[in-house]
């Protein structure tokens, strides 16, 4: 499937925040919008979530977990979060036709979002306003940050780029422009081709003997993860942090902003809530690639129902996206850390997800690293994350990336759930991109300062 730039531009991206009111963006950076878009801002071409509710269920007993599991398929639960432990809570999207049956389950719940469609319309409208200015400003960009640019190039200052969310096409242009601009320290690479033939494109930065791999948007709807990965890339390239020069001698970074581009494009063109990749499975679209890694695959915390949002796929590594990343990690010597960025829930997690018994160096190495990272993160904006192993911190999840990486010999693998804790969920306002980037950079550098290296 080929998508034109026009299609992407019309539907792309979103920002709940009024981006121009943030202190980091001046209105002068964007000329008046030019009239190249339709006036309609409705989501007519998108799947509708009218009257879909998002509820938070407080899990109070094993019996309630059983009820949730039994009804996941019949009531088409879409788990927005995954903490299905007694004493925890889990956020679930429920379609209107199933809501009365959900109520009859007599679970303890509160409603987070009355009508998901309203949230998505607001997000879309705010984003269109940003996109209009963004598109118009492209024509006026000739030289920014001292770099001479041709008309139409999507290279802009970091403050402008991180003021809003972007189309897939603009992300590609952004990445290529970084690689070109910083060619003395950066080059391109790809983990492989997706199911629909897109590249899992990345940027390699630095010359050190220790490899660090990280990526965003394994789950398509978790847009903040791409922006945060790009923020970390920007920090490594521009080196405003005085430690960066040392990092580039000690480490080589391999960063992929969009690990699941097929799914990401779906969220920008037809279904904002799409989580999986684009493989067709029994009439339902997509495999949950983060339940598809060849590590204790199908050992709990994943679904065999192709329509479920945590569908594990027909076999381990049946999804090219997970298989490519796994092969990439395995082929590379001396990977001292791997980070798979997700949202939302504010968690910094380490293996395992398939078992409640953590790895042998959990107490001596993995847990202290994760705890140090969340403390460093909290120091920036006061935002609290929780550190722990996947199984006990959220939920059993077999076939996940961090488990695979650990068993493949990666020193310190992490699965991170970024902001927030449910107020906006996947529709995190654009004015939280830079704060999220800054605090994640603090956590990231704590890890870089404390990794066991060669
Ligand atoms: Zn995720």
Short mmCIF file of N, CA and C in Angstrom, two decimals, residues 72 98 129 139 177:
data_model
loop_
_atom_site.label_atom_id
_atom_site.label_comp_id
_atom_site.label_asym_id
_atom_site.label_seq_id
_atom_site.Cartn_x
_atom_site.Cartn_y
_atom_site.Cartn_z
N UNK A 72 -12.68 -10.93 27.98
CA UNK A 72 -11.83 -10.13 27.09
C UNK A 72 -12.25 -10.31 25.63
N UNK A 98 -21.32 -3.21 24.07
CA UNK A 98 -20.93 -4.18 25.10
C UNK A 98 -20.98 -3.61 26.51
N UNK A 129 -4.50 22.25 13.13
CA UNK A 129 -4.07 23.64 13.25
C UNK A 129 -2.54 23.71 13.22
N UNK A 139 7.76 26.35 3.38
CA UNK A 139 8.13 27.15 2.22
C UNK A 139 9.04 28.31 2.59
N UNK A 177 17.30 14.12 7.26
CA UNK A 177 17.96 15.42 7.38
C UNK A 177 18.98 15.41 8.52
#
